[in-house]
Coordinates of C-alpha atoms in Angstrom, one line a residue:
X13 CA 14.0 172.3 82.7
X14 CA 16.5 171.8 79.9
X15 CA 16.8 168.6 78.6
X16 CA 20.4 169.1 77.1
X17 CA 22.6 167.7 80.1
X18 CA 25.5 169.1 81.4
X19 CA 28.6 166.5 81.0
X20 CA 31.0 166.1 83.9
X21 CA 34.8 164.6 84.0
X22 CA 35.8 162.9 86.6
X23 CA 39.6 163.2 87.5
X24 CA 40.4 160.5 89.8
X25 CA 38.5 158.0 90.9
X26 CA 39.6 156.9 94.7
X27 CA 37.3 156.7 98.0
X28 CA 36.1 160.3 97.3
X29 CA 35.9 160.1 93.4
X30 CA 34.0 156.8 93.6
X31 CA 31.9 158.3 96.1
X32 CA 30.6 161.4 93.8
X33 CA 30.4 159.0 91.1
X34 CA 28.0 156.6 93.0
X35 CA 26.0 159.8 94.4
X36 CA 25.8 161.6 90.5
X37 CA 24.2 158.2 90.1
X38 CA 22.0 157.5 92.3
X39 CA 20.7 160.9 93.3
X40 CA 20.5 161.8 89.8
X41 CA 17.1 163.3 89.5
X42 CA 16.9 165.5 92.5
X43 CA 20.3 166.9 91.3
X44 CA 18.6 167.7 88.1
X45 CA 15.3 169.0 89.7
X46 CA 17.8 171.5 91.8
X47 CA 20.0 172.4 88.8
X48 CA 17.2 172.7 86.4
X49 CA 19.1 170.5 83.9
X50 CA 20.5 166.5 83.8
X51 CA 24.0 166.5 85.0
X52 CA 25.7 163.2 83.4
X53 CA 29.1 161.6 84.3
X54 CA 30.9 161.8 80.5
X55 CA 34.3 160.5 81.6
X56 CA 36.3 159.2 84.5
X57 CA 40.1 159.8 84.1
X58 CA 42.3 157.1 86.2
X59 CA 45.5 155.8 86.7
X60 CA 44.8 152.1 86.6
X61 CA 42.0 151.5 83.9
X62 CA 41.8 148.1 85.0
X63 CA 40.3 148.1 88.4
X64 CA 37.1 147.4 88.8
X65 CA 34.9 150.5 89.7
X66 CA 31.7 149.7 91.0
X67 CA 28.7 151.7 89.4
X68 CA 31.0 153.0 86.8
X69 CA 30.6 152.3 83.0
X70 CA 34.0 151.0 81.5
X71 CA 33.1 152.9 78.8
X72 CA 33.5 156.0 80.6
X73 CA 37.0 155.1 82.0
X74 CA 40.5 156.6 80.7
X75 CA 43.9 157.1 81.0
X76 CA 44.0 160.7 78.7
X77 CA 42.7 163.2 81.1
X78 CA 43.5 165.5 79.0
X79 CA 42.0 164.4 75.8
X80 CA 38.9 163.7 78.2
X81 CA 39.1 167.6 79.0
X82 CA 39.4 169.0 75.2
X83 CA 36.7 166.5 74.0
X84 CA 34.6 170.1 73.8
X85 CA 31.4 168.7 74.9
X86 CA 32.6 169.2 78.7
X87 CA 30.8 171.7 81.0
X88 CA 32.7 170.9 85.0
X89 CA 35.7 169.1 85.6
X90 CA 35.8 167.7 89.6
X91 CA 39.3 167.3 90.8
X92 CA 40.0 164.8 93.3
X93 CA 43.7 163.4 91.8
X94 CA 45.0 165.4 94.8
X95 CA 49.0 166.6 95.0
X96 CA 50.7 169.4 92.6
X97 CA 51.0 167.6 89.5
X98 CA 49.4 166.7 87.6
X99 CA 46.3 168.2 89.0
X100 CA 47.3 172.0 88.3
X101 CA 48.1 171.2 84.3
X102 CA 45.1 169.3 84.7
X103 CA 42.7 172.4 86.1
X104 CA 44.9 174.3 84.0
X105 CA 43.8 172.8 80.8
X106 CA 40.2 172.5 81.8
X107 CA 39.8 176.1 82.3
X108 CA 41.6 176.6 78.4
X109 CA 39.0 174.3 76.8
X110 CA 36.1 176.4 79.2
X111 CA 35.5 174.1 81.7
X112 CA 34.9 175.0 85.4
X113 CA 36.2 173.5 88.0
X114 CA 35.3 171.8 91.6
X115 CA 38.3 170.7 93.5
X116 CA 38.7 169.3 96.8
X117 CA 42.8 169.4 96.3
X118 CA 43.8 171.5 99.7
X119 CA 47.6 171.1 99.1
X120 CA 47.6 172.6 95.5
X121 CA 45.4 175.9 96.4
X122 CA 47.4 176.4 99.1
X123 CA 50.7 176.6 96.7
X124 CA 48.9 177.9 94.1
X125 CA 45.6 179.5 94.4
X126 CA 46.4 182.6 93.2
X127 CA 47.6 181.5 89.7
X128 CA 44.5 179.4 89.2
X129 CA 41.7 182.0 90.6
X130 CA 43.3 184.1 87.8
X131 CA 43.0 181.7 85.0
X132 CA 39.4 180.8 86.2
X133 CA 38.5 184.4 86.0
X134 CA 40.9 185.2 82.7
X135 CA 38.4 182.2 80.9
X136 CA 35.4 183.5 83.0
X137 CA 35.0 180.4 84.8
X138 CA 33.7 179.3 88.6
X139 CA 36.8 177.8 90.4
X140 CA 35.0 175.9 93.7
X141 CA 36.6 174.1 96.6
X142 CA 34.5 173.7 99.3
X143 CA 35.4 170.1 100.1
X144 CA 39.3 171.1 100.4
X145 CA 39.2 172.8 103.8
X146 CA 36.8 170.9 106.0
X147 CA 35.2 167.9 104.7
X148 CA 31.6 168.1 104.5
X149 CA 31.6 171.2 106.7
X150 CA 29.9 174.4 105.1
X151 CA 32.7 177.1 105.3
X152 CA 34.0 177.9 102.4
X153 CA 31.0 179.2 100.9
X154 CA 29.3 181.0 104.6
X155 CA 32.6 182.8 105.0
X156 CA 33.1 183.8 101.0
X157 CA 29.6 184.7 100.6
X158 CA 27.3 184.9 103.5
X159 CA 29.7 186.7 105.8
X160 CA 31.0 188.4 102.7
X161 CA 29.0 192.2 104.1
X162 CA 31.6 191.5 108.1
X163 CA 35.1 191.7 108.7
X164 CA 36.3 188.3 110.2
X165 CA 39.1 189.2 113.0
X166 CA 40.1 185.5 113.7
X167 CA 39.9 181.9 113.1
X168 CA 40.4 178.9 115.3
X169 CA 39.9 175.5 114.3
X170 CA 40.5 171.8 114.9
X171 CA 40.7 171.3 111.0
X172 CA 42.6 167.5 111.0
X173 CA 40.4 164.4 112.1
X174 CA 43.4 162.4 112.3
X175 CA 45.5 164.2 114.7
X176 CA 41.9 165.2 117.3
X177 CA 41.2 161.5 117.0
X178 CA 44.9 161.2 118.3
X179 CA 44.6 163.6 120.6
X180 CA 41.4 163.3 122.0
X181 CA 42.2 159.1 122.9
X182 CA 45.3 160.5 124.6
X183 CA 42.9 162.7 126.8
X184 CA 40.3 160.4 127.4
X185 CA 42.4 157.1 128.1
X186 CA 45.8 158.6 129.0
X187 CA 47.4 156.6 126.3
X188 CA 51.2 157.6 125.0
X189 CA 51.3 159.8 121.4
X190 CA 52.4 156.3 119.9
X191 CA 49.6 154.0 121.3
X192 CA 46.8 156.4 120.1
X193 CA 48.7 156.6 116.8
X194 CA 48.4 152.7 116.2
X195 CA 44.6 152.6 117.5
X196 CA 44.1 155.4 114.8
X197 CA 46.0 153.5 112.0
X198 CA 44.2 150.0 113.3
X199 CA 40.8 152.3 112.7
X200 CA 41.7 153.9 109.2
X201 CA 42.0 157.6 110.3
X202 CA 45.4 157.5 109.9
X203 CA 47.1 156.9 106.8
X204 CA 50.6 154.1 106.8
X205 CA 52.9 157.5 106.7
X206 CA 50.8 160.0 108.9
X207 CA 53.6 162.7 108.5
X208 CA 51.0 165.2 107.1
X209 CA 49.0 164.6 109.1
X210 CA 51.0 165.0 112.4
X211 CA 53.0 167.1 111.0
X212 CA 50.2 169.9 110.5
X213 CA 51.1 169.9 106.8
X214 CA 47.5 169.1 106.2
X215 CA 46.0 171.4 108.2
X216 CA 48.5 174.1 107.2
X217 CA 46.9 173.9 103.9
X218 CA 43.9 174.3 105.0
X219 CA 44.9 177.4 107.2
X220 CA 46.2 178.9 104.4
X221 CA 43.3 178.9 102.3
X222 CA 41.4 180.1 105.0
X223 CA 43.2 182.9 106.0
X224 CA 42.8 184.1 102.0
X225 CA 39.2 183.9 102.0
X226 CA 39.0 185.3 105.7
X227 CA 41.0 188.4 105.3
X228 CA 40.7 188.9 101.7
X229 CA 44.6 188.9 101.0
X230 CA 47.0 185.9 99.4
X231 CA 48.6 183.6 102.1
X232 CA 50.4 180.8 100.8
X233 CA 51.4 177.7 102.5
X234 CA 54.9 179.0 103.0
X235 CA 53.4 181.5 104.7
X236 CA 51.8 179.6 107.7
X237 CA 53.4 178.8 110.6
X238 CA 54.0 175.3 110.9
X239 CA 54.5 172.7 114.0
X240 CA 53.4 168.8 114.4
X241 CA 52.2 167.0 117.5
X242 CA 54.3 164.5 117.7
X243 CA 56.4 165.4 121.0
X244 CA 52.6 165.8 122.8
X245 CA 53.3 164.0 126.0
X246 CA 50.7 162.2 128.5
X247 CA 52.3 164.7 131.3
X248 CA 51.3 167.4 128.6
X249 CA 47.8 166.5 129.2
X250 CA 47.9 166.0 132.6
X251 CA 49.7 169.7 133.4
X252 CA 46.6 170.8 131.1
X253 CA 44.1 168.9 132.9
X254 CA 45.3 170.3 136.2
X255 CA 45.0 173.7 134.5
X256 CA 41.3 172.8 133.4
X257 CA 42.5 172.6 129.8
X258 CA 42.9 170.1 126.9
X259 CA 45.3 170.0 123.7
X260 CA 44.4 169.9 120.6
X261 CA 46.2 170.7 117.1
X262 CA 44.6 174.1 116.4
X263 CA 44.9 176.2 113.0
X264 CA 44.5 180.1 114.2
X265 CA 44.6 182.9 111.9
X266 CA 44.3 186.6 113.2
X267 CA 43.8 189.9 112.0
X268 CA 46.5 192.4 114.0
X269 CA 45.1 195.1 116.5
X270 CA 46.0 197.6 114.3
X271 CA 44.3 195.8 111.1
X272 CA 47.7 196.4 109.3
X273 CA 48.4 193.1 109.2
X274 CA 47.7 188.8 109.7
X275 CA 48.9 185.7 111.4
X276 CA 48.7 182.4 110.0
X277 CA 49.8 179.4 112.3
X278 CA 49.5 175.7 113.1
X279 CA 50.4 173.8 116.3
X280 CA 49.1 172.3 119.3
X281 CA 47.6 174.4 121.8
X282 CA 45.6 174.1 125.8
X283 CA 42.6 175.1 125.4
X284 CA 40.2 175.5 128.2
X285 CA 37.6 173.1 128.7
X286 CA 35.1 175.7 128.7
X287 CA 36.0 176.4 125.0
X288 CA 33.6 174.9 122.5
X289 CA 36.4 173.3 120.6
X290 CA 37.4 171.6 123.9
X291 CA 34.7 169.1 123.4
X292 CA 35.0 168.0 119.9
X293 CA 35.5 164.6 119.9
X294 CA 36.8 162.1 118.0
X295 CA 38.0 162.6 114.3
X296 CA 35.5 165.4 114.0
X297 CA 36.7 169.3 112.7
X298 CA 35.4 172.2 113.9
X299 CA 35.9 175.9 113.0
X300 CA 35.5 178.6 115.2
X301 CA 35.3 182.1 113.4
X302 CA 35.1 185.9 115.1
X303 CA 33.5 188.5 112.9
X304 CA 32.8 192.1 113.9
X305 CA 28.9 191.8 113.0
X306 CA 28.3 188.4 113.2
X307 CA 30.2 187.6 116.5
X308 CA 31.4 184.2 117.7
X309 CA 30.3 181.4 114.9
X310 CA 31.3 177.5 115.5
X311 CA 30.9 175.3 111.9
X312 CA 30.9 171.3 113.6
X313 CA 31.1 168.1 111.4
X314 CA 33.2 165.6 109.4
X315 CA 35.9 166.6 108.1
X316 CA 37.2 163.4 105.8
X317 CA 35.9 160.3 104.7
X318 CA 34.7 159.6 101.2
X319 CA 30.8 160.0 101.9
X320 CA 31.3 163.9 103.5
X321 CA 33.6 164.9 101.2
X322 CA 31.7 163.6 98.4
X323 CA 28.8 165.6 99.8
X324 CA 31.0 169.0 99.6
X325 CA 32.3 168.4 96.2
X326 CA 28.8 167.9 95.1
X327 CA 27.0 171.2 96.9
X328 CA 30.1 172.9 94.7
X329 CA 29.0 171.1 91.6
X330 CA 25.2 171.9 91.6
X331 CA 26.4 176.0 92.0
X332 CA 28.7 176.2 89.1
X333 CA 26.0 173.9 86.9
X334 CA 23.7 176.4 87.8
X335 CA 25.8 178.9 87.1
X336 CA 26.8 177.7 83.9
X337 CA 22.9 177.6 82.9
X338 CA 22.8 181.7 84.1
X339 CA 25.8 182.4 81.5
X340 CA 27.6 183.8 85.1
X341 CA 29.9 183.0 87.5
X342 CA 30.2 182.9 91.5
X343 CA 32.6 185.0 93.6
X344 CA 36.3 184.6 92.7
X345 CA 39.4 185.4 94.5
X346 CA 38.8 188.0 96.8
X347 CA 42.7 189.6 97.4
X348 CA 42.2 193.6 97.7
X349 CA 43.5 194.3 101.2
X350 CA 47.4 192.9 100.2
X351 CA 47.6 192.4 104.2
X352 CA 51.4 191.2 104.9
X353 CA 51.4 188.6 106.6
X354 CA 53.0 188.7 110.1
X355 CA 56.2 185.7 110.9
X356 CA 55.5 183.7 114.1
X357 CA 57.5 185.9 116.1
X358 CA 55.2 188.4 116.2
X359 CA 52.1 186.7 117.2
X360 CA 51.1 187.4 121.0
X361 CA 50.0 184.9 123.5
X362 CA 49.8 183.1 126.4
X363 CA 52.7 179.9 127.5
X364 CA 52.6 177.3 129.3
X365 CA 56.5 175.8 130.0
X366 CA 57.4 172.6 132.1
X367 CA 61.2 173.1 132.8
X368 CA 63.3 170.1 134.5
X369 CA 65.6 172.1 137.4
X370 CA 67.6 171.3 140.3
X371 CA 65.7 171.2 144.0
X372 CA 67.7 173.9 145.6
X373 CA 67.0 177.5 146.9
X374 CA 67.3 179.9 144.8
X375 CA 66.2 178.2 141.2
X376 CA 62.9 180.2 141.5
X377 CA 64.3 183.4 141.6
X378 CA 66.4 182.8 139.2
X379 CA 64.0 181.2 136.6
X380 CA 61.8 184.5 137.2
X381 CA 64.5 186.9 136.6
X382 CA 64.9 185.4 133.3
X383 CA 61.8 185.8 132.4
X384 CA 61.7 189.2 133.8
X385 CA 64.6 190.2 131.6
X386 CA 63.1 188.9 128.2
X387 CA 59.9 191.2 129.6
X388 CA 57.6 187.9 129.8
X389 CA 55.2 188.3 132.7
X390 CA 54.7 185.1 134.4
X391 CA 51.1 184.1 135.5
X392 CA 51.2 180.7 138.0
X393 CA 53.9 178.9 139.2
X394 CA 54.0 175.3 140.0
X395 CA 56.8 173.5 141.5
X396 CA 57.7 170.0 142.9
X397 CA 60.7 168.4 143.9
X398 CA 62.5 165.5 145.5
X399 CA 66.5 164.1 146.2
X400 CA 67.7 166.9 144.0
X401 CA 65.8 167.2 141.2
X402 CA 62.3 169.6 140.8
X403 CA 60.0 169.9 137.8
X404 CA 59.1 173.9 137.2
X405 CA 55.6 174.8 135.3
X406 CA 55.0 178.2 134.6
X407 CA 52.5 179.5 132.6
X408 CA 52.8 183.3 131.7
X409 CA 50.8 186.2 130.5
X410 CA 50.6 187.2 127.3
X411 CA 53.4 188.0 125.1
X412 CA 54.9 187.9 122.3
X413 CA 56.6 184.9 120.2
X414 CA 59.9 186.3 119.9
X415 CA 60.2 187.0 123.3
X416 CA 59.3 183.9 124.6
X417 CA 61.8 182.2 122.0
X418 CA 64.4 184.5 123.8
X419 CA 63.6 183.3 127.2
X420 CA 64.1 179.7 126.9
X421 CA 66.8 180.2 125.0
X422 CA 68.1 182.3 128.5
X423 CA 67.0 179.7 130.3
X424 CA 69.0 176.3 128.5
X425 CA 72.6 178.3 129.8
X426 CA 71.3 177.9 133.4
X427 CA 73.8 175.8 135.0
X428 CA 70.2 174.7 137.2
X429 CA 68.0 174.5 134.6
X430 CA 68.6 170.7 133.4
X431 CA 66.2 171.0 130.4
X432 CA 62.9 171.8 129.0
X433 CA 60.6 169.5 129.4
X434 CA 57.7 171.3 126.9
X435 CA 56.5 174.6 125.9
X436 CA 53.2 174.5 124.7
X437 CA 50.9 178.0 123.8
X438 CA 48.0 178.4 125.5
X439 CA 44.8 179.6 123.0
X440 CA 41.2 180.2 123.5
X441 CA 40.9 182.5 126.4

């Protein structure tokens, strides 16, 4: 084993910093023992020097993470400032002075993966991220480099904790969108603004990153299809439970038929209970991924939380110190097929639409030539009604986005059509 140890920087220092801090630590002879050299914490770079940070030398504490990251004695920077700025002059730097890099900051690879994979591989340095997609879930690295020989066709996911903790206590109690939100907030999976959360901006991050590594092509975060949960009613889950579905906030990404082509989307979704995403439970992720060779693959665990994403970020940091001890490098950006990626409109699938009408003869007929007319195929009609006024469900066939868009757009100018209740895609079948 060599003696000489391999210095770390630590940028940022919050639940997840402290966390790999405590675990470089306290776990610091095995990591040595499966590096095959001492890994040591050189530098911490904060915000607020004086806080105290338990475990943590002052010593090692600053305010210049910069100066911390041209000291020259540096071998790995972690990242885990999170945001645009100034993590990317930060990585940016690192990778100028020949340090590698583990991140864990989803929102910044999203926007600008492509810029830093090429200035890791311009310096001929390991640019790792395991810990930005799915916590303490392995998928990063299984679908970069052990499904690296297949072709993966899709993947579905519950990639948020926040919003399947929402969900799932709005399924399992029949508690309003609002009521779970508080219990979630009261818990700590919800943050005091939730917005990106419930917004999918979080997991529309995630998507995108995925989607790169999936179909080897560049998808940015403008490039995914984005829609929150927030208008997720009770009545949504109980048309789904009469359906033997549940909802849940899914990132999908699809390769097209015709392989010319992908889809990159967030939004809710019924799924049916028979799914095995149906069942996760809690504020727990799980990743569902179709490959040609490989078939149907589920990845189940923690997505957040200081402890599992500390545990990711560290799996990235013992490969790229054992890389650095090889004089090599691990797989980089992975972009040859330049697959365009598809808008929204495009993407094909199955809807389920609750439509508020009047409770006379004829309304049926008339909702089902509309459809007919935008070429949507309707599957199962549902209706009730009572002193004039009738709820419609109808859940269709598959088809595609655009035309769906065109039908309830057809359907708003009927003068017995009083409004849509919800529209919600139906996934997983």
């Amino acid at each position: 084993m060599r003696t000489r140890p391999l210095k770390v920087a630590l940028l940022g220092c919050g639940v997840v910093g402290s966390e790999v801090a405590r675990i470089m630590t306290t776990h610091a002879d095995d990591l040595a023992a499966r590096i095959g050299a001492p890994v040591e914490l050189a530098g911490v770079a904060v915000r607020r020097p004086s806080k105290v940070r338990e475990g943590i030398d002052p010593a090692l504490v600053t305010t210049d993470a910069t100066a911390l990251l041209k000291r020259g004695d540096i071998d790995v920077a972690i990242e885990v400032i999170g945001g645009i700025e100034p993590a990317r002059t930060l990585i940016t730097t690192a990778f100028e002075n020949g340090v590698s890099v583990v991140s864990a900051n989803k929102a910044l690879l999203a926007q600008d993966g492509a810029a830093l994979h090429a200035a890791a591989e311009t310096h001929g340095l390991d640019l790792y991220y395991e810990a930005a997609v799915a916590g303490a879930i392995p998928l990063v690295r299984p679908m970069r480099e052990s499904l690296a020989g297949d072709k993966i066709n899709r993947v579905m996911g519950i990639v948020n904790g926040t919003t399947n903790f929402i969900l799932d206590k709005m399924d399992s109690t029949g508690a309003g969108y609002q009521e779970a939100l508080d219990q979630a907030t009261a818990l700590g999976y919800a943050e005091a603004d939730p917005t990106a959360d419930v917004e999918g901006y979080d997991a529309a991050a995630k998507a995108a990153i995925l989607a790169g590594i999936a179909f080897h092509t560049r998808v940015r975060l403008d490039d995914v299809y984005r829609e929150g949960m927030t208008e997720v009613s009770a009545a949504d889950f109980a048309s789904a439970k009469r359906m033997g579905c549940t909802i849940k906030l899914l990132a999908i990404l699809e390769r097209a038929a015709d392989g010319e082509s992908v889809t990159a989307r967030v939004h809710p979704a019924m799924i049916p209970l028979s799914h095995p995403l149906a069942s996760v439970r809690e504020a727990y992720n799980a990743v569902f991924v179709e490959a040609e060779a490989a078939g149907r693959l589920m990845f189940y665990g923690p997505g957040a939380g200081g402890s599992p994403t500390a545990s990711a970020v560290l799996g990235d940091l013992v490969a790229v110190c054992r890389n650095k001890l090889a004089e090599a490098t691990g797989p980089g950006e992975s972009a040859y097929t330049q697959l365009p990626v598809s808008p929204m409109g495009d993407v094909v699938t199955r809807y389920h639409i609750s439509l508020d009408v009047a409770d006379k003869p004829g309304v049926l007929a008339q909702v089902a030539t509309t459809f007919a007319e935008h070429g949507v195929s309707i599957d199962t009609v549902r209706q009730q009604g009572k002193d004039g006024e009738a709820s419609l469900v109808v859940v269709t066939h598959r088809a595609p986005d655009a035309a769906l868009s065109g039908t309830v757009e057809a359907l708003r100018k009927l003068d017995t059509v009083r409004g849509v209740a919800s529209i919600m895609r139906v996934e997983g079948e």
